[in-house]
Amino acid sequence: MPLDQSFIGRSYPPTETYGVSRAKIREFATAIGDDNPVYHDLAAARAAGHPDLLAPPTFLTIINLGAINTIIGDPELGLDYGRMVHGDQRFVHHRPTYAGADLTVTTYVEDIMARAGNDFLTLRAEIRDSADELITTTRAQLVVRGESS
Amino acid sequence: MTAVGDELPALTQRITRADLVRYAGASLDFNPIHWNERTALEVGLPDVIAHGMLTMAYAGKLVTNWLADPSALREYSVRFTRPVPVPDDDQGVELELSGKVGEVRDDGTARIDITARFAGKTVLGKAVAVVRLAS
């Protein structure tokens, strides 16, 4: 059954605050095999002009994924998680993310379309800090394979 | 001066099952197709596959390694076009990453076009980063 197109334009209210920690930045950088000192060493990050440890470019996948899961888990949408694959992903960084940031994410359903028996769901997430400054905008396209494919 | 056609230093990234487990924990992406062979086979995959977002992160590292300041990477997008199966052995697989400058813009930014290959085939489509060039 195709996804309900009336979900286009729907937004999901800001999530609980996610506090970015130095430990999580180091853990994430280690997991992607990146030893850049600005992700690991506070003195090196400060010497390079950063106020704290810098988060790698895809670090915010952690909260982006949480936002995606909220929407795909919405029973009204009726999305079959087992048939879903990640089609594309985009990050636009308006400002860098540093350890110590308290972030919230507001998610929007940008588009839902059916093509060749598959459903395509485009979600946008706006990630803001505690001063309500826009830090990063993410966009993900999720593909739900049709029953026959 | 950065010019169109400049190539970024290539990167070969080895991926083993242990890397997938570590990335699952770090990213909080516990989808079992990235660690449980039984689940992967059930949904029609050839084997456990790497997280698309891990491949995206490795390709991002290609760009940030080239930049003096990783925060100069302002926009980054990819399409996930082919899965990367990771066998249950100690060798794992190798991802070949390369990139070049596709455009230098008047506003002091440049577009980097990235290629990610596994077993000779591209696994990311339209993989593009926009970076602020050092003045």
PDB file of C-alpha atoms in Angstrom, chain A residues 7 16 28 61 74 92 99 112 118 122 132 149:
ATOM      1  CA  PHE A   7       1.944  13.356   5.511  1.00  0.00           C
ATOM      2  CA  GLU A  16      14.705  16.279  23.750  1.00  0.00           C
ATOM      3  CA  PHE A  28      32.702   8.545  16.687  1.00  0.00           C
ATOM      4  CA  THR A  61      23.844  11.287  11.924  1.00  0.00           C
ATOM      5  CA  ASP A  74       4.798   6.576  13.417  1.00  0.00           C
ATOM      6  CA  VAL A  92      24.406  21.449   5.226  1.00  0.00           C
ATOM      7  CA  ALA A  99      31.524  19.458  22.238  1.00  0.00           C
ATOM      8  CA  ILE A 112       6.347  11.449  -0.474  1.00  0.00           C
ATOM      9  CA  ASN A 118       8.427   1.954  -4.653  1.00  0.00           C
ATOM     10  CA  THR A 122      12.125  12.763   1.855  1.00  0.00           C
ATOM     11  CA  ASP A 132      17.955  28.540  18.679  1.00  0.00           C
ATOM     12  CA  SER A 149      10.129  -5.867  -6.027  1.00  0.00           C
TER      13      SER A 149
END
